[in-house]
Amino acid sequence: MMERRNLVYVTRRERFNAAHKLWNANWTDEKNAEVFGKCANPNWHGHNYEVFVTVKGVPDKDTGYCVDLKQLSRLIENKVIQHLDHKNINLDVEFMQGKMASSEMLVIAIWDQLEMEIRALGVDLHAVKLYETENNIAEYFGE
Amino acid sequence: MMERRNLVYVTRRERFNAAHKLWNANWTDEKNAEVFGKCANPNWHGHNYEVFVTVKGVPDKDTGYCVDLKQLSRLIENKVIQHLDHKNINLDVEFMQGKMASSEMLVIAIWDQLEMEIRALGVDLHAVKLYETENNIAEYFGE
Amino acid sequence: MMERRNLVYVTRRERFNAAHKLWNANWTDEKNAEVFGKCANPNWHGHNYEVFVTVKGVPDKDTGYCVDLKQLSRLIENKVIQHLDHKNINLDVEFMQGKMASSEMLVIAIWDQLEMEIRALGVDLHAVKLYETENNIAEYFGE
Amino acid sequence: MMERRNLVYVTRRERFNAAHKLWNANWTDEKNAEVFGKCANPNWHGHNYEVFVTVKGVPDKDTGYCVDLKQLSRLIENKVIQHLDHKNINLDVEFMQGKMASSEMLVIAIWDQLEMEIRALGVDLHAVKLYETENNIAEYFGE
Amino acid sequence: MMERRNLVYVTRRERFNAAHKLWNANWTDEKNAEVFGKCANPNWHGHNYEVFVTVKGVPDKDTGYCVDLKQLSRLIENKVIQHLDHKNINLDVEFMQGKMASSEMLVIAIWDQLEMEIRALGVDLHAVKLYETENNIAEYFGE
Amino acid sequence: MMERRNLVYVTRRERFNAAHKLWNANWTDEKNAEVFGKCANPNWHGHNYEVFVTVKGVPDKDTGYCVDLKQLSRLIENKVIQHLDHKNINLDVEFMQGKMASSEMLVIAIWDQLEMEIRALGVDLHAVKLYETENNIAEYFGE
């Protein structure tokens, strides 16, 4: 029987409300409209994004914690939410410059904002899951 | 005992994703920032809005319906959702021109878009309820 | 200032999974299909119904209860859920015989199943709210 | 036609996690167990409570607000959440002393904590709705 | 360090309302009732099913998309939802013929309806997750 | 092409309402307050916990089931819910004695309560996922 390490996955949900549009600056307006449809509305649209950040680690005997969720929440707030909440993803967010403002590109960028800092808390980042709407979800595991 | 009319309240949920900002054009940038905080971000932010439209009426004996919800849904789509979904509420929405883009002003404007048309379906509009986020809700009863 | 009676509204959620179709036996198949669309599928379809039963009363000083929710839940189970859960609303449910199997007719019938029995618990039935789907809701207040 | 005042109902959701038990100190242990069942567990149990505070008012022309929801949220935080969150409702909460720790008594007490302070914000408290679980809800309108 | 491919998992939620029963035609009525309990109600029952289809792929530089979710949604609509929505799973659904109408058999059948067509969109099907109720869920990964 | 075993993952949700505190008996009150903040409230606080138990197996040809969910639900009820529901996790729960009452320790303990018994039902336990709040989640896969 394999020895058990008691590896637990812990998830923290945070939320941000942002504007964006799907728009490729190298394309004509017509091509943007054709490819992205209503998501290319020139004057933007927006979402209530929900982000679920999952880390993995072995709970500490003294605290019962893999990581203090108050600390993890503060880290996500500082590195992710402050940059995105009540912002325009295309215009206002430094770590999204030069990238399409899609959920796919967002989960990768959020991963990169968090990976090293989460390691410094003594756990590993496992997944970033982003709900753009109740129907559309993107998830990234660092692969 | 009061005679019963079998008055039933029927609600249809619809959704739209829009950008907006809280911004009073008669004020300085500083006053807008002071009053509205992050909601006044110049480059907009946005939400997944959920709207619950409630009508009241007596169910028809032959159909069991107060109103055909497919018809009601189509009406809300035509008069409300098409104008708001993937739009900028401040810039793109004719029926919000000259009004603050708050949830309060939105529920009143949605009511005005629907009231007469719903009467033409044979029921009365009872309430428009709008979720801006899971924490912030506005509701209007035509009072 | 009006004297306060401390009237509190208490709601219990219950659920049932049932089959139904919208079908008027006095009509031809064609007319049923035309009026009810896919809801008239001859071989039925179904839903996870959620019912919210709201009663009103003044909390008892000794218990802090308007009504014991365990009792209320048992009553709804006996008078409503047992008759509807894992049943065909058109074929299996005595109190729906001769009625259209719409949400509107269901909320009225559920009200009639509960009104007197709830009074016997010392509170008044205030509302029956039924979610057929996350988008379609009917509510009845005994009017 | 009645003149319209544009009265809008605005709701803010807040949450608190608390321990409690249903226990009448004037009764024997046996009677408490008999009446309240598992809710009378001597060592307490607990809930994630969700509270929806609804106020009503006419939106201000300059802000589009009935009330600044940041202010309303801060008020609920100060007068309600700080007293209840991560507390024992029976032991730790001054405004629940001498009362049963039921949802019914809680909504009335939360109303009394908020009514006057909300009036000072220029709107009227309309309702306090409390979810103890997804199945059990209490609501108070000041009646 | 392993080179990163930026593999993102994208999920689309769709819904269908269907009737079914758990019924093995090779068994007596008694055995069906004994094994499946109320799920074997002869006149059917039904559910609001929610299906989450997850695909994986590398986002395109020009669009930021793994796959156009409008295209994915249309595909699920054509190959799955149209066949199941407002239908009887036992009687009306060609791809469920000769199979038990359980959630387990449904997720495998939905996988088979989608796998090749999704590959033609340039991504791989990763998972099909089906909520029969809020309490009962089945998921298939093609293993 | 790899031969397919039709391995399906089936999940059952159950709920329990419990009191707890984060408290290390080897530490001073001050250190507990410093490390755990409001979670160390001496008089406890509590939560509505939701637990999702996922098993994996190959559906039986005759039933279409990996496992009878009624049986799985009864097992979780007997081995987990009865011990935790309306209890104090620190004081009342035998299988949590000598452990911190954190979500991380709970998911491991729930796994240990279920693993062997679930194997006896003919399927393998795959995951235990626990929602302490809508924002804080722990998951264990037996690693």
mmCIF file of N, CA and C in Angstrom, chain C residues 1-15 52 59-70, chain D residues 22 24 27 35-37 39 100 102 104-105 107-108 111-112 115 131 133-143:
data_model
loop_
_atom_site.group_PDB
_atom_site.id
_atom_site.type_symbol
_atom_site.label_atom_id
_atom_site.label_comp_id
_atom_site.label_asym_id
_atom_site.label_seq_id
_atom_site.Cartn_x
_atom_site.Cartn_y
_atom_site.Cartn_z
ATOM 1 N N MET C 1 -47.513 55.729 16.682
ATOM 2 C CA MET C 1 -46.847 54.571 16.069
ATOM 3 C C MET C 1 -47.700 53.316 16.198
ATOM 4 N N MET C 2 -47.821 52.611 15.092
ATOM 5 C CA MET C 2 -48.590 51.368 15.075
ATOM 6 C C MET C 2 -47.949 50.353 16.025
ATOM 7 N N GLU C 3 -48.809 49.653 16.753
ATOM 8 C CA GLU C 3 -48.273 48.622 17.627
ATOM 9 C C GLU C 3 -47.809 47.422 16.793
ATOM 10 N N ARG C 4 -46.696 46.903 17.199
ATOM 11 C CA ARG C 4 -46.079 45.833 16.432
ATOM 12 C C ARG C 4 -46.516 44.482 16.953
ATOM 13 N N ARG C 5 -46.897 43.585 16.042
ATOM 14 C CA ARG C 5 -47.308 42.243 16.457
ATOM 15 C C ARG C 5 -46.182 41.233 16.317
ATOM 16 N N ASN C 6 -45.066 41.648 15.722
ATOM 17 C CA ASN C 6 -43.958 40.713 15.475
ATOM 18 C C ASN C 6 -44.370 39.555 14.571
ATOM 19 N N LEU C 7 -45.042 39.938 13.484
ATOM 20 C CA LEU C 7 -45.484 38.944 12.507
ATOM 21 C C LEU C 7 -44.302 38.546 11.616
ATOM 22 N N VAL C 8 -43.922 37.266 11.672
ATOM 23 C CA VAL C 8 -42.772 36.786 10.900
ATOM 24 C C VAL C 8 -43.236 35.799 9.838
ATOM 25 N N TYR C 9 -42.596 35.887 8.675
ATOM 26 C CA TYR C 9 -42.893 34.995 7.546
ATOM 27 C C TYR C 9 -41.809 33.922 7.491
ATOM 28 N N VAL C 10 -42.215 32.675 7.560
ATOM 29 C CA VAL C 10 -41.254 31.572 7.597
ATOM 30 C C VAL C 10 -41.465 30.694 6.367
ATOM 31 N N THR C 11 -40.367 30.338 5.713
ATOM 32 C CA THR C 11 -40.455 29.584 4.463
ATOM 33 C C THR C 11 -39.692 28.275 4.561
ATOM 34 N N ARG C 12 -40.315 27.229 4.052
ATOM 35 C CA ARG C 12 -39.667 25.917 3.961
ATOM 36 C C ARG C 12 -39.574 25.522 2.496
ATOM 37 N N ARG C 13 -38.369 25.163 2.043
ATOM 38 C CA ARG C 13 -38.179 24.656 0.683
ATOM 39 C C ARG C 13 -38.280 23.141 0.667
ATOM 40 N N GLU C 14 -39.019 22.583 -0.289
ATOM 41 C CA GLU C 14 -39.028 21.142 -0.537
ATOM 42 C C GLU C 14 -38.863 20.938 -2.043
ATOM 43 N N ARG C 15 -38.561 19.709 -2.442
ATOM 44 C CA ARG C 15 -38.314 19.443 -3.857
ATOM 45 C C ARG C 15 -39.039 18.183 -4.311
ATOM 46 N N PHE C 52 -41.424 26.483 -2.495
ATOM 47 C CA PHE C 52 -41.180 27.276 -1.286
ATOM 48 C C PHE C 52 -42.541 27.608 -0.676
ATOM 49 N N PRO C 59 -44.015 34.610 16.573
ATOM 50 C CA PRO C 59 -43.210 33.602 17.260
ATOM 51 C C PRO C 59 -43.653 33.406 18.707
ATOM 52 N N ASP C 60 -43.710 32.167 19.108
ATOM 53 C CA ASP C 60 -44.022 31.794 20.483
ATOM 54 C C ASP C 60 -42.856 32.182 21.391
ATOM 55 N N LYS C 61 -43.189 32.742 22.560
ATOM 56 C CA LYS C 61 -42.139 33.203 23.481
ATOM 57 C C LYS C 61 -41.262 32.033 23.967
ATOM 58 N N ASP C 62 -41.866 30.884 24.201
ATOM 59 C CA ASP C 62 -41.121 29.770 24.785
ATOM 60 C C ASP C 62 -40.222 29.047 23.790
ATOM 61 N N THR C 63 -40.642 28.999 22.533
ATOM 62 C CA THR C 63 -39.856 28.246 21.547
ATOM 63 C C THR C 63 -39.097 29.161 20.579
ATOM 64 N N GLY C 64 -39.557 30.398 20.425
ATOM 65 C CA GLY C 64 -38.977 31.269 19.403
ATOM 66 C C GLY C 64 -39.455 30.920 18.005
ATOM 67 N N TYR C 65 -40.382 29.970 17.922
ATOM 68 C CA TYR C 65 -40.899 29.466 16.641
ATOM 69 C C TYR C 65 -42.241 30.102 16.278
ATOM 70 N N CYS C 66 -42.454 30.432 15.013
ATOM 71 C CA CYS C 66 -43.824 30.611 14.514
ATOM 72 C C CYS C 66 -44.483 29.247 14.408
ATOM 73 N N VAL C 67 -43.692 28.315 13.882
ATOM 74 C CA VAL C 67 -44.167 26.960 13.688
ATOM 75 C C VAL C 67 -42.929 26.084 13.692
ATOM 76 N N ASP C 68 -43.061 24.866 14.185
ATOM 77 C CA ASP C 68 -41.946 23.931 14.146
ATOM 78 C C ASP C 68 -41.722 23.523 12.687
ATOM 79 N N LEU C 69 -40.546 23.881 12.127
ATOM 80 C CA LEU C 69 -40.310 23.589 10.706
ATOM 81 C C LEU C 69 -40.234 22.087 10.427
ATOM 82 N N LYS C 70 -39.915 21.299 11.417
ATOM 83 C CA LYS C 70 -39.966 19.843 11.224
ATOM 84 C C LYS C 70 -41.407 19.401 10.975
ATOM 85 N N LEU D 22 -31.101 25.785 20.057
ATOM 86 C CA LEU D 22 -32.448 26.128 20.492
ATOM 87 C C LEU D 22 -32.607 25.524 21.876
ATOM 88 N N ASN D 24 -34.441 26.434 25.818
ATOM 89 C CA ASN D 24 -35.203 27.273 26.737
ATOM 90 C C ASN D 24 -34.726 26.978 28.150
ATOM 91 N N TRP D 27 -36.733 25.264 30.925
ATOM 92 C CA TRP D 27 -37.186 23.894 30.741
ATOM 93 C C TRP D 27 -36.101 22.910 31.170
ATOM 94 N N VAL D 35 -38.643 18.970 22.497
ATOM 95 C CA VAL D 35 -39.232 20.003 21.643
ATOM 96 C C VAL D 35 -38.323 20.343 20.472
ATOM 97 N N PHE D 36 -37.026 20.490 20.729
ATOM 98 C CA PHE D 36 -36.148 21.024 19.693
ATOM 99 C C PHE D 36 -35.330 19.950 18.972
ATOM 100 N N GLY D 37 -35.393 18.717 19.451
ATOM 101 C CA GLY D 37 -34.684 17.639 18.774
ATOM 102 C C GLY D 37 -33.205 17.925 18.682
ATOM 103 N N CYS D 39 -31.669 20.200 17.276
ATOM 104 C CA CYS D 39 -31.327 21.627 17.389
ATOM 105 C C CYS D 39 -30.982 22.012 18.819
ATOM 106 N N MET D 100 -34.891 33.561 22.566
ATOM 107 C CA MET D 100 -34.575 32.299 21.910
ATOM 108 C C MET D 100 -33.728 32.590 20.658
ATOM 109 N N SER D 102 -33.680 31.597 17.701
ATOM 110 C CA SER D 102 -34.316 31.097 16.479
ATOM 111 C C SER D 102 -34.186 32.132 15.356
ATOM 112 N N GLU D 104 -36.583 33.292 13.654
ATOM 113 C CA GLU D 104 -37.672 34.251 13.830
ATOM 114 C C GLU D 104 -37.242 35.392 14.750
ATOM 115 N N MET D 105 -36.634 35.040 15.899
ATOM 116 C CA MET D 105 -36.225 36.086 16.836
ATOM 117 C C MET D 105 -35.060 36.886 16.262
ATOM 118 N N VAL D 107 -34.498 37.680 13.009
ATOM 119 C CA VAL D 107 -34.888 38.703 12.021
ATOM 120 C C VAL D 107 -35.510 39.920 12.682
ATOM 121 N N ILE D 108 -36.260 39.684 13.761
ATOM 122 C CA ILE D 108 -36.824 40.836 14.478
ATOM 123 C C ILE D 108 -35.701 41.656 15.131
ATOM 124 N N TRP D 111 -33.826 43.605 12.517
ATOM 125 C CA TRP D 111 -34.649 44.771 12.157
ATOM 126 C C TRP D 111 -34.436 45.907 13.166
ATOM 127 N N ASP D 112 -34.494 45.567 14.446
ATOM 128 C CA ASP D 112 -34.381 46.607 15.482
ATOM 129 C C ASP D 112 -32.980 47.217 15.511
ATOM 130 N N GLU D 115 -33.328 49.610 11.934
ATOM 131 C CA GLU D 115 -34.416 50.484 11.468
ATOM 132 C C GLU D 115 -34.093 51.982 11.536
ATOM 133 N N TYR D 131 -31.646 33.521 5.617
ATOM 134 C CA TYR D 131 -31.533 32.102 5.267
ATOM 135 C C TYR D 131 -30.677 31.414 6.331
ATOM 136 N N THR D 133 -30.605 27.929 6.401
ATOM 137 C CA THR D 133 -30.083 26.924 5.474
ATOM 138 C C THR D 133 -30.741 27.195 4.124
ATOM 139 N N GLU D 134 -30.402 26.403 3.122
ATOM 140 C CA GLU D 134 -31.057 26.574 1.829
ATOM 141 C C GLU D 134 -32.543 26.220 1.906
ATOM 142 N N ASN D 135 -32.971 25.561 2.966
ATOM 143 C CA ASN D 135 -34.357 25.105 3.107
ATOM 144 C C ASN D 135 -35.187 25.904 4.107
ATOM 145 N N ASN D 136 -34.534 26.647 4.998
ATOM 146 C CA ASN D 136 -35.236 27.328 6.100
ATOM 147 C C ASN D 136 -34.959 28.823 6.074
ATOM 148 N N ILE D 137 -36.030 29.618 5.967
ATOM 149 C CA ILE D 137 -35.906 31.059 5.759
ATOM 150 C C ILE D 137 -36.904 31.781 6.656
ATOM 151 N N ALA D 138 -36.495 32.919 7.227
ATOM 152 C CA ALA D 138 -37.427 33.761 7.988
ATOM 153 C C ALA D 138 -37.351 35.176 7.446
ATOM 154 N N GLU D 139 -38.491 35.886 7.434
ATOM 155 C CA GLU D 139 -38.507 37.250 6.908
ATOM 156 C C GLU D 139 -39.409 38.111 7.783
ATOM 157 N N TYR D 140 -38.960 39.362 7.980
ATOM 158 C CA TYR D 140 -39.712 40.280 8.837
ATOM 159 C C TYR D 140 -39.857 41.619 8.136
ATOM 160 N N PHE D 141 -41.085 42.186 8.198
ATOM 161 C CA PHE D 141 -41.374 43.458 7.540
ATOM 162 C C PHE D 141 -41.717 44.563 8.546
ATOM 163 N N GLY D 142 -41.425 44.346 9.825
ATOM 164 C CA GLY D 142 -41.722 45.375 10.828
ATOM 165 C C GLY D 142 -43.170 45.425 11.250
ATOM 166 N N GLU D 143 -43.951 44.411 10.860
ATOM 167 C CA GLU D 143 -45.371 44.405 11.231
ATOM 168 C C GLU D 143 -45.555 43.939 12.676
#
